[in-house]
Amino acid sequence: MISRPEWPWAFAGDELIHTCYPAAPMRHQVRAEYLIELLRFLPKVEPRDLLGTDFSQDELSDAERMLDGERVFAVLVRAAALSGDPSFAWSFGTRLGTTNHGFLGYLARSCTTLREVFVYDTRFLTTRVSALSLSMHELEGSTRIEIRTAVSLGPAWPLMVNLALSTLACLGTEILPEGAFDAAFASLVVEVQDLSFSVTMPNALLEIPLRHTDERLKELAAEQCARALSEHPTHVSTASAVAMLLSESLDGTTTLETVAKRLALSPRTLRRKLVGDGTSFQKLLDEARTARAKHYLRATNMSIDAIASELAFRSASSFCQAFKRCTGCLLYTSPSPRDRTR
């Protein structure tokens, strides 16, 4: 099994990030195959204890069936508790080979380069786990691969991060020439926030020829992935779509009107749809600002004044008041990130 690396951001085991996000309306789906593998991974755990009232074993008879994402994530959190393993998610992720990801896995195995794998993943990842989206960002000499969720997954999020990273480690080991991924492992830069995480890797790694290239298999697998995408389109609530747009820019330029325009809605219709989702634009904005503030407080040495300015608050005082309202935590001006909240 691939050992779990000690990246600078690393969770203590699968330590949970607690955000101020409420339970947002979710219409996400996950392939049943992952729960089937989870049952196999924990043979000493009774299926009824793991699945609880979320799923019956009959619902898992078809590996390609799409299951309700919110209930799948609840089972994942339960599995972490029942396993007794602080690195459960990493361990489970290393169990999953490329073929456990359906046609998307076969597509990855048959690609020419790792870059091509990620290009296909940006298009087809939602056919496996529609709660997540993947994007690529070109940098000087490197590329940042970002996975983002439109809504808070609560305690399931750090588990999903570790699952994804261990899957990446297995993928790289399986499809790259022997030793190539291990040699590059230390150069990967991982950043984790409350709604996204990214892995930055050197372009040289992305261009190494893969060992299982098969143009015919790639063509067939891509066709099947495209068919799955058409049969199971991603359904995202209006609140989720707004949360995604807000997370992209919190510099004060993103308003109700600009978001409505990007969603091809009138501001009045957007307000009505958000009410239907049990929230409001201001509430989503507060949540997005708070999530970003937590990241700055945890991972940087930015001052309170700098964070307030970055998030377009009128003053440090108004930022502190908003942060306390959302989290119940008071902010202090200690230079140490760990000592700035009480």
Short mmCIF file of C-alpha atoms in Angstrom, two decimals:
data_model
loop_
_atom_site.label_atom_id
_atom_site.label_comp_id
_atom_site.label_asym_id
_atom_site.label_seq_id
_atom_site.Cartn_x
_atom_site.Cartn_y
_atom_site.Cartn_z
CA MET A 1 0.00 0.00 0.00
CA ILE A 2 1.24 3.51 -0.78
CA SER A 3 2.21 5.29 2.43
CA ARG A 4 0.48 8.51 3.34
CA PRO A 5 2.79 11.51 2.71
CA GLU A 6 3.34 14.24 5.26
CA TRP A 7 2.37 17.27 3.20
CA PRO A 8 2.55 20.62 5.03
CA TRP A 9 -1.24 20.97 4.98
CA ALA A 10 -1.86 17.40 6.20
CA PHE A 11 -4.83 16.67 8.42
CA ALA A 12 -4.11 14.84 11.65
CA GLY A 13 -5.42 11.53 10.43
CA ASP A 14 -8.69 12.54 8.80
CA GLU A 15 -9.26 15.50 11.11
CA LEU A 16 -12.44 17.31 10.21
CA ILE A 17 -12.64 20.90 9.07
CA HIS A 18 -15.73 22.38 10.71
CA THR A 19 -17.21 25.22 8.70
CA CYS A 20 -20.15 27.47 9.42
CA TYR A 21 -21.98 26.11 6.37
CA PRO A 22 -25.53 24.90 7.01
CA ALA A 23 -26.82 21.76 5.33
CA ALA A 24 -27.22 23.11 1.80
CA PRO A 25 -29.72 21.58 -0.63
CA MET A 26 -27.87 18.84 -2.52
CA ARG A 27 -28.90 16.99 -5.64
CA HIS A 28 -25.57 15.30 -6.18
CA GLN A 29 -25.03 11.66 -7.08
CA VAL A 30 -22.30 9.06 -6.60
CA ARG A 31 -21.79 5.72 -8.35
CA ALA A 32 -22.86 2.71 -6.26
CA GLU A 33 -19.57 1.00 -7.08
CA TYR A 34 -17.78 3.06 -4.44
CA LEU A 35 -20.10 1.87 -1.66
CA ILE A 36 -19.75 -1.71 -2.86
CA GLU A 37 -15.97 -1.39 -2.61
CA LEU A 38 -16.35 0.23 0.80
CA LEU A 39 -18.24 -2.82 2.08
CA ARG A 40 -15.44 -5.05 0.78
CA PHE A 41 -12.82 -2.81 2.37
CA LEU A 42 -14.42 -3.18 5.83
CA PRO A 43 -15.27 -6.91 5.99
CA LYS A 44 -15.46 -6.90 9.79
CA VAL A 45 -18.13 -4.20 9.81
CA GLU A 46 -21.71 -5.43 9.45
CA PRO A 47 -23.29 -3.96 6.29
CA ARG A 48 -26.36 -2.88 8.25
CA ASP A 49 -24.14 -0.95 10.67
CA LEU A 50 -22.30 0.77 7.83
CA LEU A 51 -25.29 1.53 5.61
CA GLY A 52 -27.66 2.35 8.48
CA THR A 53 -30.99 3.54 7.14
CA ASP A 54 -29.39 5.35 4.21
CA PHE A 55 -29.28 2.39 1.82
CA SER A 56 -30.43 -1.19 1.54
CA GLN A 57 -28.12 -3.82 0.08
CA ASP A 58 -30.62 -4.22 -2.77
CA GLU A 59 -29.81 -0.66 -3.84
CA LEU A 60 -26.19 -1.74 -4.31
CA SER A 61 -26.98 -4.61 -6.67
CA ASP A 62 -26.03 -2.47 -9.69
CA ALA A 63 -22.51 -0.99 -9.48
CA GLU A 64 -23.33 1.64 -12.13
CA ARG A 65 -26.41 2.94 -10.33
CA MET A 66 -26.29 6.57 -9.29
CA LEU A 67 -27.02 7.06 -5.59
CA ASP A 68 -27.99 10.15 -3.62
CA GLY A 69 -24.74 11.93 -2.78
CA GLU A 70 -25.78 13.29 0.59
CA ARG A 71 -26.55 9.78 1.88
CA VAL A 72 -23.31 8.39 0.38
CA PHE A 73 -21.28 11.02 2.23
CA ALA A 74 -23.12 10.14 5.46
CA VAL A 75 -22.08 6.49 4.99
CA LEU A 76 -18.49 7.58 4.31
CA VAL A 77 -18.34 9.50 7.59
CA ARG A 78 -19.85 6.51 9.40
CA ALA A 79 -17.26 4.21 7.81
CA ALA A 80 -14.42 6.41 9.06
CA ALA A 81 -15.77 6.16 12.61
CA LEU A 82 -16.39 2.39 12.46
CA SER A 83 -13.00 1.61 10.92
CA GLY A 84 -11.05 2.91 13.91
CA ASP A 85 -8.32 3.92 11.44
CA PRO A 86 -7.25 7.60 11.67
CA SER A 87 -6.05 7.36 8.05
CA PHE A 88 -9.09 5.44 6.83
CA ALA A 89 -9.75 7.59 3.76
CA TRP A 90 -6.16 7.37 2.53
CA SER A 91 -6.14 3.61 3.08
CA PHE A 92 -9.43 3.13 1.25
CA GLY A 93 -8.27 5.31 -1.62
CA THR A 94 -5.19 3.17 -2.14
CA ARG A 95 -7.48 0.17 -2.44
CA LEU A 96 -9.17 1.65 -5.51
CA GLY A 97 -7.38 0.92 -8.78
CA THR A 98 -8.15 2.67 -12.05
CA THR A 99 -10.64 -0.04 -13.03
CA ASN A 100 -12.74 0.80 -9.93
CA HIS A 101 -13.61 4.10 -11.61
CA GLY A 102 -15.55 2.53 -14.46
CA PHE A 103 -15.00 3.77 -17.99
CA LEU A 104 -13.32 6.88 -16.60
CA GLY A 105 -10.65 4.61 -15.11
CA TYR A 106 -10.16 2.75 -18.39
CA LEU A 107 -9.92 6.10 -20.13
CA ALA A 108 -7.16 7.16 -17.73
CA ARG A 109 -5.23 3.93 -18.31
CA SER A 110 -5.31 4.35 -22.09
CA CYS A 111 -4.28 8.03 -22.33
CA THR A 112 -0.99 9.22 -23.80
CA THR A 113 0.09 11.53 -20.95
CA LEU A 114 -1.02 12.47 -17.45
CA ARG A 115 -2.05 15.86 -18.81
CA GLU A 116 -4.46 14.14 -21.18
CA VAL A 117 -5.87 12.18 -18.23
CA PHE A 118 -6.72 15.41 -16.40
CA VAL A 119 -8.18 17.01 -19.53
CA TYR A 120 -10.65 14.13 -19.75
CA ASP A 121 -11.29 14.28 -15.99
CA THR A 122 -12.33 17.93 -16.25
CA ARG A 123 -15.07 16.80 -18.61
CA PHE A 124 -16.17 13.49 -17.11
CA LEU A 125 -15.46 13.49 -13.35
CA THR A 126 -19.10 14.34 -12.62
CA THR A 127 -20.17 11.03 -14.18
CA ARG A 128 -18.65 9.32 -11.12
CA VAL A 129 -19.15 11.88 -8.32
CA SER A 130 -21.31 14.78 -9.43
CA ALA A 131 -20.61 16.71 -6.20
CA LEU A 132 -17.12 17.51 -7.49
CA SER A 133 -15.74 19.43 -10.45
CA LEU A 134 -12.16 19.51 -11.71
CA SER A 135 -10.31 22.34 -13.45
CA MET A 136 -6.75 22.91 -14.73
CA HIS A 137 -4.80 26.15 -14.37
CA GLU A 138 -1.59 26.71 -16.32
CA LEU A 139 1.26 28.30 -14.35
CA GLU A 140 4.86 29.00 -15.27
CA GLY A 141 6.50 25.59 -15.51
CA SER A 142 3.68 23.84 -13.67
CA THR A 143 -0.06 23.17 -13.70
CA ARG A 144 -2.52 23.40 -10.82
CA ILE A 145 -5.24 20.73 -10.74
CA GLU A 146 -8.15 21.98 -8.65
CA ILE A 147 -11.10 19.96 -7.37
CA ARG A 148 -14.00 21.98 -6.03
CA THR A 149 -17.34 21.24 -4.41
CA ALA A 150 -20.21 23.67 -4.90
CA VAL A 151 -21.58 23.12 -1.39
CA SER A 152 -20.05 22.22 1.94
CA LEU A 153 -19.76 18.45 2.43
CA GLY A 154 -19.24 18.96 6.15
CA PRO A 155 -17.27 16.16 7.85
CA ALA A 156 -17.14 14.22 4.56
CA TRP A 157 -14.94 16.87 2.89
CA PRO A 158 -11.54 15.99 4.47
CA LEU A 159 -12.33 12.34 3.81
CA MET A 160 -13.00 13.15 0.15
CA VAL A 161 -9.74 15.13 -0.03
CA ASN A 162 -7.70 12.23 1.29
CA LEU A 163 -9.56 9.78 -0.94
CA ALA A 164 -8.82 11.90 -3.99
CA LEU A 165 -5.15 12.36 -3.12
CA SER A 166 -4.56 8.67 -2.46
CA THR A 167 -6.37 7.87 -5.72
CA LEU A 168 -4.02 10.29 -7.49
CA ALA A 169 -1.02 8.57 -5.92
CA CYS A 170 -2.27 5.15 -7.06
CA LEU A 171 -3.08 6.47 -10.53
CA GLY A 172 0.36 7.98 -10.96
CA THR A 173 2.06 4.81 -9.75
CA GLU A 174 -0.07 2.60 -11.98
CA ILE A 175 0.07 4.43 -15.31
CA LEU A 176 3.41 6.30 -15.28
CA PRO A 177 6.71 4.51 -15.97
CA GLU A 178 8.02 2.74 -12.89
CA GLY A 179 9.47 5.18 -10.36
CA ALA A 180 8.43 8.34 -12.25
CA PHE A 181 5.62 9.35 -9.91
CA ASP A 182 7.53 8.42 -6.75
CA ALA A 183 10.40 10.63 -7.88
CA ALA A 184 8.05 13.58 -8.42
CA PHE A 185 5.96 13.06 -5.28
CA ALA A 186 7.98 15.42 -3.10
CA SER A 187 7.60 18.25 -5.63
CA LEU A 188 3.79 18.23 -5.54
CA VAL A 189 2.26 21.26 -3.81
CA VAL A 190 -1.10 20.60 -2.14
CA GLU A 191 -3.41 23.35 -0.89
CA VAL A 192 -6.69 22.66 0.91
CA GLN A 193 -9.56 25.05 1.56
CA ASP A 194 -13.07 24.44 2.85
CA LEU A 195 -14.63 24.08 -0.60
CA SER A 196 -11.67 23.15 -2.79
CA PHE A 197 -8.24 21.64 -2.88
CA SER A 198 -5.52 21.71 -5.48
CA VAL A 199 -2.37 19.84 -6.46
CA THR A 200 0.30 21.73 -8.37
CA MET A 201 2.70 19.55 -10.32
CA PRO A 202 5.58 20.22 -12.71
CA ASN A 203 4.69 20.23 -16.40
CA ALA A 204 7.49 17.74 -17.04
CA LEU A 205 5.57 15.15 -15.01
CA LEU A 206 2.39 15.78 -17.01
CA GLU A 207 4.17 15.15 -20.31
CA ILE A 208 5.84 11.81 -19.50
CA PRO A 209 4.48 9.10 -21.90
CA LEU A 210 2.24 6.64 -20.06
CA ARG A 211 2.89 2.93 -20.07
CA HIS A 212 -0.56 1.64 -21.16
CA THR A 213 -1.42 3.95 -24.07
CA ASP A 214 -4.18 2.45 -26.22
CA GLU A 215 -5.87 4.73 -28.75
CA ARG A 216 -8.73 2.33 -29.50
CA LEU A 217 -9.55 1.74 -25.83
CA LYS A 218 -9.32 5.48 -25.21
CA GLU A 219 -11.82 6.17 -27.98
CA LEU A 220 -14.28 3.55 -26.70
CA ALA A 221 -13.96 4.66 -23.08
CA ALA A 222 -14.44 8.32 -24.00
CA GLU A 223 -17.61 7.42 -25.92
CA GLN A 224 -19.00 5.59 -22.87
CA CYS A 225 -18.11 8.48 -20.56
CA ALA A 226 -19.86 10.92 -22.92
CA ARG A 227 -22.93 8.69 -22.92
CA ALA A 228 -22.93 8.56 -19.11
CA LEU A 229 -22.66 12.33 -19.01
CA SER A 230 -25.74 12.68 -21.23
CA GLU A 231 -27.70 10.10 -19.24
CA HIS A 232 -26.82 11.48 -15.80
CA PRO A 233 -26.46 15.26 -16.10
CA THR A 234 -25.34 17.09 -13.02
CA HIS A 235 -28.21 18.67 -11.09
CA VAL A 236 -27.06 21.57 -8.97
CA SER A 237 -29.34 23.76 -6.90
CA THR A 238 -29.41 27.49 -7.48
CA ALA A 239 -27.84 27.96 -4.04
CA SER A 240 -24.98 25.64 -5.01
CA ALA A 241 -24.40 27.48 -8.28
CA VAL A 242 -24.32 30.84 -6.49
CA ALA A 243 -21.93 29.46 -3.84
CA MET A 244 -19.61 28.29 -6.60
CA LEU A 245 -19.58 31.71 -8.29
CA LEU A 246 -19.03 33.52 -4.99
CA SER A 247 -16.06 31.30 -4.16
CA GLU A 248 -14.37 32.46 -7.38
CA SER A 249 -14.30 36.13 -6.43
CA LEU A 250 -14.79 37.82 -3.07
CA ASP A 251 -13.25 41.19 -3.91
CA GLY A 252 -16.54 43.08 -3.80
CA THR A 253 -17.22 42.93 -7.55
CA THR A 254 -19.54 39.90 -7.30
CA THR A 255 -23.03 41.15 -6.53
CA LEU A 256 -26.54 39.76 -6.74
CA GLU A 257 -26.91 41.46 -10.10
CA THR A 258 -23.66 40.12 -11.59
CA VAL A 259 -24.38 36.58 -10.36
CA ALA A 260 -27.91 36.73 -11.75
CA LYS A 261 -26.53 37.79 -15.12
CA ARG A 262 -24.06 34.88 -15.18
CA LEU A 263 -26.89 32.45 -14.38
CA ALA A 264 -29.12 34.00 -17.07
CA LEU A 265 -31.67 35.04 -14.45
CA SER A 266 -33.17 38.34 -13.40
CA PRO A 267 -32.18 39.50 -9.89
CA ARG A 268 -35.80 39.05 -8.78
CA THR A 269 -35.92 35.45 -10.06
CA LEU A 270 -32.58 34.67 -8.42
CA ARG A 271 -33.85 35.96 -5.07
CA ARG A 272 -36.98 33.81 -5.41
CA LYS A 273 -35.00 30.67 -6.29
CA LEU A 274 -32.66 31.19 -3.35
CA VAL A 275 -35.63 31.55 -1.01
CA GLY A 276 -36.89 28.26 -2.45
CA ASP A 277 -33.53 26.71 -1.55
CA GLY A 278 -33.89 28.00 2.01
CA THR A 279 -31.22 30.68 1.84
CA SER A 280 -30.41 34.16 0.53
CA PHE A 281 -27.66 35.85 -1.45
CA GLN A 282 -26.35 37.69 1.63
CA LYS A 283 -26.23 34.46 3.63
CA LEU A 284 -24.28 32.69 0.90
CA LEU A 285 -21.92 35.66 0.62
CA ASP A 286 -21.32 35.60 4.39
CA GLU A 287 -20.61 31.86 4.24
CA ALA A 288 -18.18 32.22 1.33
CA ARG A 289 -16.34 35.07 3.04
CA THR A 290 -16.12 33.11 6.29
CA ALA A 291 -14.77 30.00 4.56
CA ARG A 292 -12.10 32.07 2.83
CA ALA A 293 -11.29 33.91 6.07
CA LYS A 294 -10.79 30.59 7.87
CA HIS A 295 -8.32 29.56 5.20
CA TYR A 296 -6.36 32.82 5.55
CA LEU A 297 -6.35 32.52 9.34
CA ARG A 298 -5.26 28.91 9.28
CA ALA A 299 -2.74 28.90 6.44
CA THR A 300 -1.26 32.42 6.22
CA ASN A 301 0.17 35.16 8.41
CA MET A 302 -2.13 37.82 6.96
CA SER A 303 -3.22 40.46 9.43
CA ILE A 304 -6.87 40.95 10.34
CA ASP A 305 -6.81 44.27 8.47
CA ALA A 306 -5.40 42.58 5.35
CA ILE A 307 -8.00 39.81 5.45
CA ALA A 308 -10.81 42.33 5.88
CA SER A 309 -9.55 44.29 2.88
CA GLU A 310 -9.09 41.15 0.77
CA LEU A 311 -12.69 40.12 1.44
CA ALA A 312 -14.09 43.60 0.72
CA PHE A 313 -15.25 44.43 4.26
CA ARG A 314 -15.54 48.13 5.09
CA SER A 315 -13.24 47.73 8.09
CA ALA A 316 -11.50 45.17 10.27
CA SER A 317 -14.19 45.75 12.88
CA SER A 318 -17.03 44.85 10.51
CA PHE A 319 -15.09 41.76 9.42
CA CYS A 320 -14.62 40.62 13.03
CA GLN A 321 -18.31 41.15 13.76
CA ALA A 322 -19.35 39.15 10.70
CA PHE A 323 -16.91 36.36 11.56
CA LYS A 324 -18.25 36.11 15.10
CA ARG A 325 -21.85 36.11 13.82
CA CYS A 326 -21.14 33.17 11.49
CA THR A 327 -18.80 31.11 13.67
CA GLY A 328 -19.30 32.22 17.26
CA CYS A 329 -15.53 32.86 17.43
CA LEU A 330 -13.84 36.09 18.46
CA LEU A 331 -10.82 37.21 16.45
CA TYR A 332 -7.58 38.44 17.96
CA THR A 333 -4.61 40.14 16.33
CA SER A 334 -2.02 37.51 17.31
CA PRO A 335 0.56 36.99 14.54
CA SER A 336 0.24 33.22 14.93
CA PRO A 337 -2.61 31.75 12.84
CA ARG A 338 -3.35 29.20 15.57
CA ASP A 339 -3.83 31.92 18.22
CA ARG A 340 -6.10 34.33 16.35
CA THR A 341 -9.46 32.72 17.15
CA ARG A 342 -11.10 32.02 20.50
#
